[in-house]
PDB file of C-alpha atoms in Angstrom:
ATOM      1  CA  MET A   1      -0.044  -0.023  -0.036  1.00 79.00           C
ATOM      2  CA  SER A   2       2.780   2.421   0.712  1.00 83.00           C
ATOM      3  CA  TYR A   3       4.288   1.831  -2.710  1.00 87.00           C
ATOM      4  CA  ASP A   4       0.872   2.340  -4.296  1.00 86.00           C
ATOM      5  CA  ARG A   5       0.592   5.743  -2.482  1.00 84.00           C
ATOM      6  CA  TYR A   6       4.164   6.562  -3.450  1.00 88.00           C
ATOM      7  CA  VAL A   7       3.391   6.038  -7.145  1.00 90.00           C
ATOM      8  CA  ALA A   8       0.057   7.876  -6.880  1.00 86.00           C
ATOM      9  CA  VAL A   9       1.606  10.884  -5.151  1.00 85.00           C
ATOM     10  CA  CYS A  10       5.163  11.045  -6.678  1.00 86.00           C
ATOM     11  CA  LYS A  11       4.478   9.733 -10.187  1.00 88.00           C
ATOM     12  CA  PRO A  12       0.745  10.246 -10.829  1.00 86.00           C
ATOM     13  CA  LEU A  13       1.067  10.263 -14.593  1.00 89.00           C
ATOM     14  CA  HIS A  14       2.875   6.850 -14.555  1.00 90.00           C
ATOM     15  CA  TYR A  15       0.458   5.237 -12.037  1.00 89.00           C
ATOM     16  CA  HIS A  16      -1.497   3.088 -14.439  1.00 89.00           C
ATOM     17  CA  TYR A  17       1.667   2.096 -16.376  1.00 90.00           C
ATOM     18  CA  ILE A  18       3.624   1.137 -13.184  1.00 90.00           C
ATOM     19  CA  MET A  19       0.773  -0.361 -10.995  1.00 89.00           C
ATOM     20  CA  ASP A  20      -0.543  -2.848 -13.653  1.00 89.00           C
ATOM     21  CA  LEU A  21      -2.156  -6.093 -12.948  1.00 90.00           C
ATOM     22  CA  ARG A  22       1.088  -8.080 -13.302  1.00 92.00           C
ATOM     23  CA  LEU A  23       2.872  -5.985 -10.591  1.00 91.00           C
ATOM     24  CA  GLN A  24      -0.223  -6.242  -8.342  1.00 90.00           C
ATOM     25  CA  LEU A  25      -0.253 -10.054  -8.599  1.00 92.00           C
ATOM     26  CA  GLN A  26       3.539 -10.223  -7.991  1.00 92.00           C
ATOM     27  CA  LEU A  27       3.178  -8.059  -4.829  1.00 89.00           C
ATOM     28  CA  VAL A  28       0.287 -10.253  -3.567  1.00 90.00           C
ATOM     29  CA  ILE A  29       2.112 -13.519  -4.195  1.00 93.00           C
ATOM     30  CA  CYS A  30       5.242 -12.300  -2.464  1.00 89.00           C
ATOM     31  CA  SER A  31       3.486 -11.243   0.490  1.00 85.00           C
ATOM     32  CA  TRP A  32       1.619 -14.510   0.842  1.00 89.00           C
ATOM     33  CA  PHE A  33       4.723 -16.577   0.147  1.00 89.00           C
ATOM     34  CA  PHE A  34       6.931 -15.007   2.807  1.00 84.00           C
ATOM     35  CA  SER A  35       4.126 -14.895   5.339  1.00 82.00           C
ATOM     36  CA  TRP A  36       3.733 -18.529   4.986  1.00 85.00           C
ATOM     37  CA  THR A  37       7.145 -19.944   4.586  1.00 86.00           C
ATOM     38  CA  ILE A  38       9.193 -17.916   7.094  1.00 83.00           C
ATOM     39  CA  PRO A  39       7.067 -18.664  10.176  1.00 84.00           C
ATOM     40  CA  ILE A  40       7.152 -22.428   9.267  1.00 88.00           C
ATOM     41  CA  ILE A  41      10.853 -22.455  10.363  1.00 87.00           C
ATOM     42  CA  SER A  42       9.937 -21.032  13.753  1.00 85.00           C
ATOM     43  CA  VAL A  43       7.202 -23.615  14.169  1.00 87.00           C
ATOM     44  CA  ALA A  44       9.522 -26.428  13.230  1.00 88.00           C
ATOM     45  CA  MET A  45      12.072 -25.141  15.849  1.00 88.00           C
ATOM     46  CA  LEU A  46       9.500 -24.660  18.562  1.00 86.00           C
ATOM     47  CA  SER A  47       8.160 -28.241  18.039  1.00 86.00           C
ATOM     48  CA  GLN A  48      11.674 -29.500  19.084  1.00 87.00           C
ATOM     49  CA  LEU A  49      11.654 -27.919  22.446  1.00 85.00           C
ATOM     50  CA  ASP A  50      10.874 -29.726  25.688  1.00 85.00           C
ATOM     51  CA  PHE A  51       8.131 -28.442  28.030  1.00 82.00           C
ATOM     52  CA  CYS A  52       8.740 -30.341  31.280  1.00 80.00           C
ATOM     53  CA  ASP A  53       7.502 -27.944  34.000  1.00 71.00           C
ATOM     54  CA  SER A  54       4.043 -26.895  32.943  1.00 74.00           C
ATOM     55  CA  ASN A  55       1.714 -26.811  30.019  1.00 76.00           C
ATOM     56  CA  ILE A  56      -0.033 -23.509  31.242  1.00 80.00           C
ATOM     57  CA  ILE A  57       0.942 -20.247  29.725  1.00 81.00           C
ATOM     58  CA  ASP A  58       0.179 -16.765  31.153  1.00 78.00           C
ATOM     59  CA  HIS A  59      -1.278 -15.274  28.030  1.00 80.00           C
ATOM     60  CA  PHE A  60      -4.348 -14.747  25.906  1.00 81.00           C
ATOM     61  CA  PHE A  61      -3.333 -17.163  23.244  1.00 81.00           C
ATOM     62  CA  CYS A  62      -0.497 -19.494  22.318  1.00 80.00           C
ATOM     63  CA  ASP A  63       2.105 -16.895  21.313  1.00 79.00           C
ATOM     64  CA  PHE A  64       5.823 -17.232  20.698  1.00 80.00           C
ATOM     65  CA  ALA A  65       7.165 -15.529  23.778  1.00 77.00           C
ATOM     66  CA  PRO A  66       5.028 -17.352  26.310  1.00 80.00           C
ATOM     67  CA  LEU A  67       5.989 -20.660  24.910  1.00 82.00           C
ATOM     68  CA  LEU A  68       9.679 -19.805  25.327  1.00 81.00           C
ATOM     69  CA  HIS A  69       8.972 -18.948  28.964  1.00 80.00           C
ATOM     70  CA  ILE A  70       7.693 -22.379  29.909  1.00 82.00           C
ATOM     71  CA  SER A  71      10.235 -24.267  27.898  1.00 84.00           C
ATOM     72  CA  CYS A  72      13.016 -26.078  29.793  1.00 85.00           C
ATOM     73  CA  SER A  73      15.268 -26.419  26.644  1.00 84.00           C
ATOM     74  CA  ASP A  74      18.034 -24.137  25.434  1.00 84.00           C
ATOM     75  CA  ILE A  75      16.069 -21.431  23.461  1.00 83.00           C
ATOM     76  CA  THR A  76      19.235 -19.472  22.184  1.00 84.00           C
ATOM     77  CA  TYR A  77      18.947 -20.793  18.696  1.00 87.00           C
ATOM     78  CA  VAL A  78      15.203 -20.282  18.554  1.00 86.00           C
ATOM     79  CA  GLU A  79      15.543 -16.649  19.611  1.00 83.00           C
ATOM     80  CA  LEU A  80      18.352 -16.184  17.081  1.00 86.00           C
ATOM     81  CA  GLU A  81      16.085 -17.608  14.288  1.00 86.00           C
ATOM     82  CA  ALA A  82      13.198 -15.438  15.405  1.00 84.00           C
ATOM     83  CA  LEU A  83      15.512 -12.433  15.220  1.00 84.00           C
ATOM     84  CA  LEU A  84      16.533 -13.216  11.675  1.00 87.00           C
ATOM     85  CA  ALA A  85      13.062 -13.898  10.692  1.00 85.00           C
ATOM     86  CA  SER A  86      11.953 -10.569  12.181  1.00 84.00           C
ATOM     87  CA  LEU A  87      14.482  -8.801  10.010  1.00 85.00           C
ATOM     88  CA  LEU A  88      12.747 -10.116   6.855  1.00 84.00           C
ATOM     89  CA  LEU A  89       9.250  -9.829   8.122  1.00 84.00           C
ATOM     90  CA  PHE A  90       9.291  -6.547  10.066  1.00 87.00           C
ATOM     91  CA  ILE A  91      12.478  -4.475   9.513  1.00 87.00           C
ATOM     92  CA  PHE A  92      12.756  -4.645   5.826  1.00 89.00           C
ATOM     93  CA  PRO A  93       9.112  -3.893   5.153  1.00 88.00           C
ATOM     94  CA  PHE A  94       9.047  -1.205   7.771  1.00 89.00           C
ATOM     95  CA  SER A  95      12.203   0.492   6.345  1.00 90.00           C
ATOM     96  CA  PHE A  96      10.768   0.234   2.851  1.00 91.00           C
ATOM     97  CA  ILE A  97       7.510   2.010   3.989  1.00 90.00           C
ATOM     98  CA  THR A  98       9.504   4.557   5.788  1.00 89.00           C
ATOM     99  CA  VAL A  99      11.580   5.395   2.772  1.00 91.00           C
ATOM    100  CA  THR A 100       8.445   5.650   0.546  1.00 91.00           C
ATOM    101  CA  TYR A 101       6.783   8.053   2.996  1.00 89.00           C
ATOM    102  CA  ILE A 102       9.844  10.270   3.142  1.00 89.00           C
ATOM    103  CA  TYR A 103       9.477  10.639  -0.651  1.00 90.00           C
ATOM    104  CA  ILE A 104       5.860  11.206  -0.186  1.00 88.00           C
ATOM    105  CA  PHE A 105       6.118  13.925   2.371  1.00 87.00           C
ATOM    106  CA  HIS A 106       8.961  15.584   0.240  1.00 87.00           C
ATOM    107  CA  THR A 107       6.628  15.654  -2.621  1.00 87.00           C
ATOM    108  CA  ILE A 108       3.737  16.961  -0.505  1.00 84.00           C
ATOM    109  CA  LEU A 109       5.776  19.935   0.632  1.00 84.00           C
ATOM    110  CA  LYS A 110       6.129  20.926  -3.094  1.00 83.00           C
ATOM    111  CA  ILE A 111       2.490  21.193  -3.651  1.00 79.00           C
ATOM    112  CA  PRO A 112       1.705  24.871  -3.975  1.00 80.00           C
ATOM    113  CA  SER A 113      -1.854  24.896  -2.546  1.00 77.00           C
ATOM    114  CA  THR A 114      -2.556  24.460   1.253  1.00 77.00           C
ATOM    115  CA  SER A 115      -5.705  22.504   0.549  1.00 76.00           C
ATOM    116  CA  GLY A 116      -3.925  20.134  -1.768  1.00 70.00           C
ATOM    117  CA  LYS A 117      -1.179  19.586   0.925  1.00 75.00           C
ATOM    118  CA  GLN A 118      -3.698  18.953   3.683  1.00 76.00           C
ATOM    119  CA  LYS A 119      -5.734  16.461   1.478  1.00 74.00           C
ATOM    120  CA  THR A 120      -2.763  14.428   0.536  1.00 73.00           C
ATOM    121  CA  PHE A 121      -1.256  14.410   3.969  1.00 77.00           C
ATOM    122  CA  LEU A 122      -4.511  13.260   5.692  1.00 73.00           C
ATOM    123  CA  THR A 123      -4.847  10.566   3.107  1.00 70.00           C
ATOM    124  CA  CYS A 124      -1.365   9.123   3.963  1.00 76.00           C
ATOM    125  CA  SER A 125      -1.395   9.870   7.696  1.00 77.00           C
ATOM    126  CA  SER A 126      -4.053   7.131   8.442  1.00 75.00           C
ATOM    127  CA  HIS A 127      -2.059   4.448   6.855  1.00 78.00           C
ATOM    128  CA  LEU A 128       1.097   5.671   8.472  1.00 81.00           C
ATOM    129  CA  THR A 129      -0.492   5.605  11.982  1.00 80.00           C
ATOM    130  CA  VAL A 130      -1.680   1.995  11.589  1.00 81.00           C
ATOM    131  CA  VAL A 131       1.772   0.936  10.264  1.00 84.00           C
ATOM    132  CA  CYS A 132       3.723   2.507  13.059  1.00 84.00           C
ATOM    133  CA  THR A 133       1.409   0.842  15.618  1.00 82.00           C
ATOM    134  CA  PHE A 134       1.556  -2.570  14.227  1.00 84.00           C
ATOM    135  CA  TYR A 135       5.333  -2.771  13.285  1.00 86.00           C
ATOM    136  CA  GLY A 136       6.231  -0.963  16.580  1.00 85.00           C
ATOM    137  CA  THR A 137       4.540  -3.653  18.640  1.00 84.00           C
ATOM    138  CA  MET A 138       5.757  -6.530  16.489  1.00 84.00           C
ATOM    139  CA  ILE A 139       9.475  -5.365  16.596  1.00 84.00           C
ATOM    140  CA  THR A 140       9.215  -5.100  20.344  1.00 81.00           C
ATOM    141  CA  LEU A 141       7.727  -8.472  20.758  1.00 80.00           C
ATOM    142  CA  TYR A 142       9.849 -10.539  18.374  1.00 79.00           C
ATOM    143  CA  MET A 143      13.148  -8.773  18.245  1.00 78.00           C
ATOM    144  CA  VAL A 144      13.592  -7.843  22.018  1.00 75.00           C
ATOM    145  CA  PRO A 145      14.663 -10.865  24.104  1.00 71.00           C
ATOM    146  CA  SER A 146      11.600 -12.168  26.006  1.00 66.00           C
ATOM    147  CA  THR A 147      13.523 -12.184  29.307  1.00 68.00           C
ATOM    148  CA  VAL A 148      13.646  -8.427  29.293  1.00 72.00           C
ATOM    149  CA  ARG A 149       9.834  -7.953  29.342  1.00 72.00           C
ATOM    150  CA  SER A 150       7.398  -8.890  31.953  1.00 76.00           C
ATOM    151  CA  PRO A 151       4.300 -11.224  31.092  1.00 75.00           C
ATOM    152  CA  GLU A 152       2.074  -8.195  31.601  1.00 79.00           C
ATOM    153  CA  VAL A 153       3.867  -6.101  29.009  1.00 81.00           C
ATOM    154  CA  THR A 154       3.930  -9.036  26.637  1.00 79.00           C
ATOM    155  CA  LYS A 155       0.098  -9.528  26.972  1.00 81.00           C
ATOM    156  CA  SER A 156      -0.528  -5.857  26.490  1.00 82.00           C
ATOM    157  CA  LEU A 157       1.527  -5.595  23.412  1.00 82.00           C
ATOM    158  CA  SER A 158       0.085  -8.760  21.916  1.00 83.00           C
ATOM    159  CA  LEU A 159      -3.451  -7.384  22.650  1.00 83.00           C
ATOM    160  CA  LEU A 160      -2.369  -4.178  20.820  1.00 82.00           C
ATOM    161  CA  TYR A 161      -1.369  -5.806  17.542  1.00 80.00           C
ATOM    162  CA  ALA A 162      -3.900  -8.763  17.541  1.00 82.00           C
ATOM    163  CA  VAL A 163      -7.113  -6.849  18.528  1.00 83.00           C
ATOM    164  CA  VAL A 164      -6.609  -3.062  18.480  1.00 80.00           C
ATOM    165  CA  THR A 165      -4.921  -2.616  15.126  1.00 79.00           C
ATOM    166  CA  PRO A 166      -7.339  -5.010  13.205  1.00 81.00           C
ATOM    167  CA  PHE A 167     -10.161  -3.101  14.858  1.00 81.00           C
ATOM    168  CA  LEU A 168      -8.855   0.313  13.754  1.00 76.00           C
ATOM    169  CA  ASN A 169      -8.089  -0.745  10.234  1.00 75.00           C
ATOM    170  CA  PRO A 170     -11.724  -0.621   8.817  1.00 75.00           C
ATOM    171  CA  ILE A 171     -12.547   2.437  10.809  1.00 72.00           C
ATOM    172  CA  ILE A 172      -9.562   4.477   9.683  1.00 70.00           C
ATOM    173  CA  TYR A 173      -9.649   3.402   6.042  1.00 67.00           C
ATOM    174  CA  SER A 174     -13.424   3.497   5.759  1.00 67.00           C
ATOM    175  CA  LEU A 175     -13.707   7.013   7.217  1.00 62.00           C
ATOM    176  CA  ARG A 176     -11.274   8.188   4.484  1.00 60.00           C
ATOM    177  CA  ASN A 177     -13.935   7.068   1.836  1.00 61.00           C
ATOM    178  CA  THR A 178     -16.155   9.957   0.771  1.00 65.00           C
ATOM    179  CA  GLU A 179     -19.090   7.727   0.042  1.00 65.00           C
ATOM    180  CA  ILE A 180     -18.919   5.987   3.529  1.00 68.00           C
ATOM    181  CA  ARG A 181     -18.669   9.265   5.236  1.00 67.00           C
ATOM    182  CA  SER A 182     -21.605  10.747   3.421  1.00 75.00           C
ATOM    183  CA  THR A 183     -23.707   7.649   4.211  1.00 76.00           C
ATOM    184  CA  LEU A 184     -22.688   7.858   7.789  1.00 73.00           C
ATOM    185  CA  LYS A 185     -23.782  11.472   8.050  1.00 79.00           C
ATOM    186  CA  LYS A 186     -27.149  10.687   6.396  1.00 81.00           C
ATOM    187  CA  TRP A 187     -27.642   7.919   8.936  1.00 83.00           C
ATOM    188  CA  ILE A 188     -26.894  10.180  11.879  1.00 83.00           C
ATOM    189  CA  GLN A 189     -29.207  12.958  10.591  1.00 82.00           C
ATOM    190  CA  ARG A 190     -31.917  10.480   9.925  1.00 81.00           C
ATOM    191  CA  SER A 191     -31.542   9.025  13.470  1.00 79.00           C
ATOM    192  CA  LYS A 192     -31.710  12.589  14.930  1.00 74.00           C
ATOM    193  CA  HIS A 193     -34.824  13.320  12.764  1.00 70.00           C
ATOM    194  CA  LYS A 194     -36.563  10.195  13.988  1.00 67.00           C
ATOM    195  CA  GLY A 195     -35.718  11.020  17.578  1.00 58.00           C
ATOM    196  CA  THR A 196     -37.167  14.568  17.232  1.00 62.00           C
ATOM    197  CA  THR A 197     -40.252  13.300  15.585  1.00 59.00           C
ATOM    198  CA  MET A 198     -40.881  10.789  18.463  1.00 56.00           C
ATOM    199  CA  ARG A 199     -40.345  13.514  21.102  1.00 56.00           C
ATOM    200  CA  CYS A 200     -42.792  15.760  19.253  1.00 56.00           C
ATOM    201  CA  GLY A 201     -45.317  12.981  18.985  1.00 54.00           C
ATOM    202  CA  HIS A 202     -45.101  12.286  22.717  1.00 51.00           C
ATOM    203  CA  GLU A 203     -45.555  15.881  23.608  1.00 50.00           C
ATOM    204  CA  THR A 204     -48.671  16.140  21.248  1.00 49.00           C
ATOM    205  CA  ILE A 205     -50.241  13.076  22.778  1.00 49.00           C
ATOM    206  CA  GLY A 206     -49.767  14.599  26.200  1.00 50.00           C
ATOM    207  CA  ASP A 207     -51.438  17.771  25.207  1.00 49.00           C
ATOM    208  CA  THR A 208     -54.414  16.039  23.704  1.00 47.00           C
ATOM    209  CA  ALA A 209     -54.810  13.969  26.812  1.00 46.00           C
ATOM    210  CA  VAL A 210     -54.953  16.953  29.095  1.00 44.00           C
ATOM    211  CA  LEU A 211     -57.318  19.113  27.020  1.00 43.00           C
ATOM    212  CA  PRO A 212     -60.551  17.014  27.315  1.00 47.00           C
ATOM    213  CA  SER A 213     -60.197  17.066  31.139  1.00 45.00           C
ATOM    214  CA  ARG A 214     -59.928  20.837  31.221  1.00 44.00           C
ATOM    215  CA  THR A 215     -62.833  21.122  28.854  1.00 43.00           C
ATOM    216  CA  THR A 216     -65.019  18.803  30.899  1.00 42.00           C
ATOM    217  CA  ARG A 217     -64.174  20.687  34.137  1.00 44.00           C
ATOM    218  CA  SER A 218     -65.179  23.918  32.464  1.00 42.00           C
ATOM    219  CA  VAL A 219     -68.519  22.525  31.309  1.00 40.00           C
ATOM    220  CA  ARG A 220     -69.342  21.145  34.743  1.00 46.00           C
ATOM    221  CA  PHE A 221     -68.468  24.529  36.359  1.00 43.00           C
ATOM    222  CA  ARG A 222     -71.011  26.185  34.107  1.00 43.00           C
TER     223      ARG A 222
END
């Protein structure tokens, strides 16, 4: 996505030529290939460890660091492999995203109009926020030795990347869509209108319920 935004902002006239269907398929295939093959090595090494003390982990789910905590085997090579895998899965993509956004912000500063700068910056800032949150927690979890962190910190970081980031993704990216924002505004206005109509209806019913009693009293008085 960062490369797509880089081409759209820095090379808009060449966008359709560069981001053709072939390149899109190559990017998707590479993402799926590395995300499946590299973790297999970690899983294979974890399966060779001995767990002789306990089979209960202090965590929300069966994550990498909690498994290392309850292992009674030597985990030096496992942590070294996790460090090397993290370089490929986290450091290189995060560095690539950072470089592309440096070029993007450099191009944004050259835009003469203030509205154009603001619109382009807001479009890219949402993606950059999610990227920093996700990669920051993943680098801390899988590149910092597990003995340095407490179990509470590990659980909090895991909750941040496993729950909070996926929860924010549709909200941040959807609210950047003009059609979704206009639909949301119409729904809010319609809800307010229904609430106002219901309140007015209750007040009208209350007034009509009181009027006959007043009229009856006046007739009896006469």
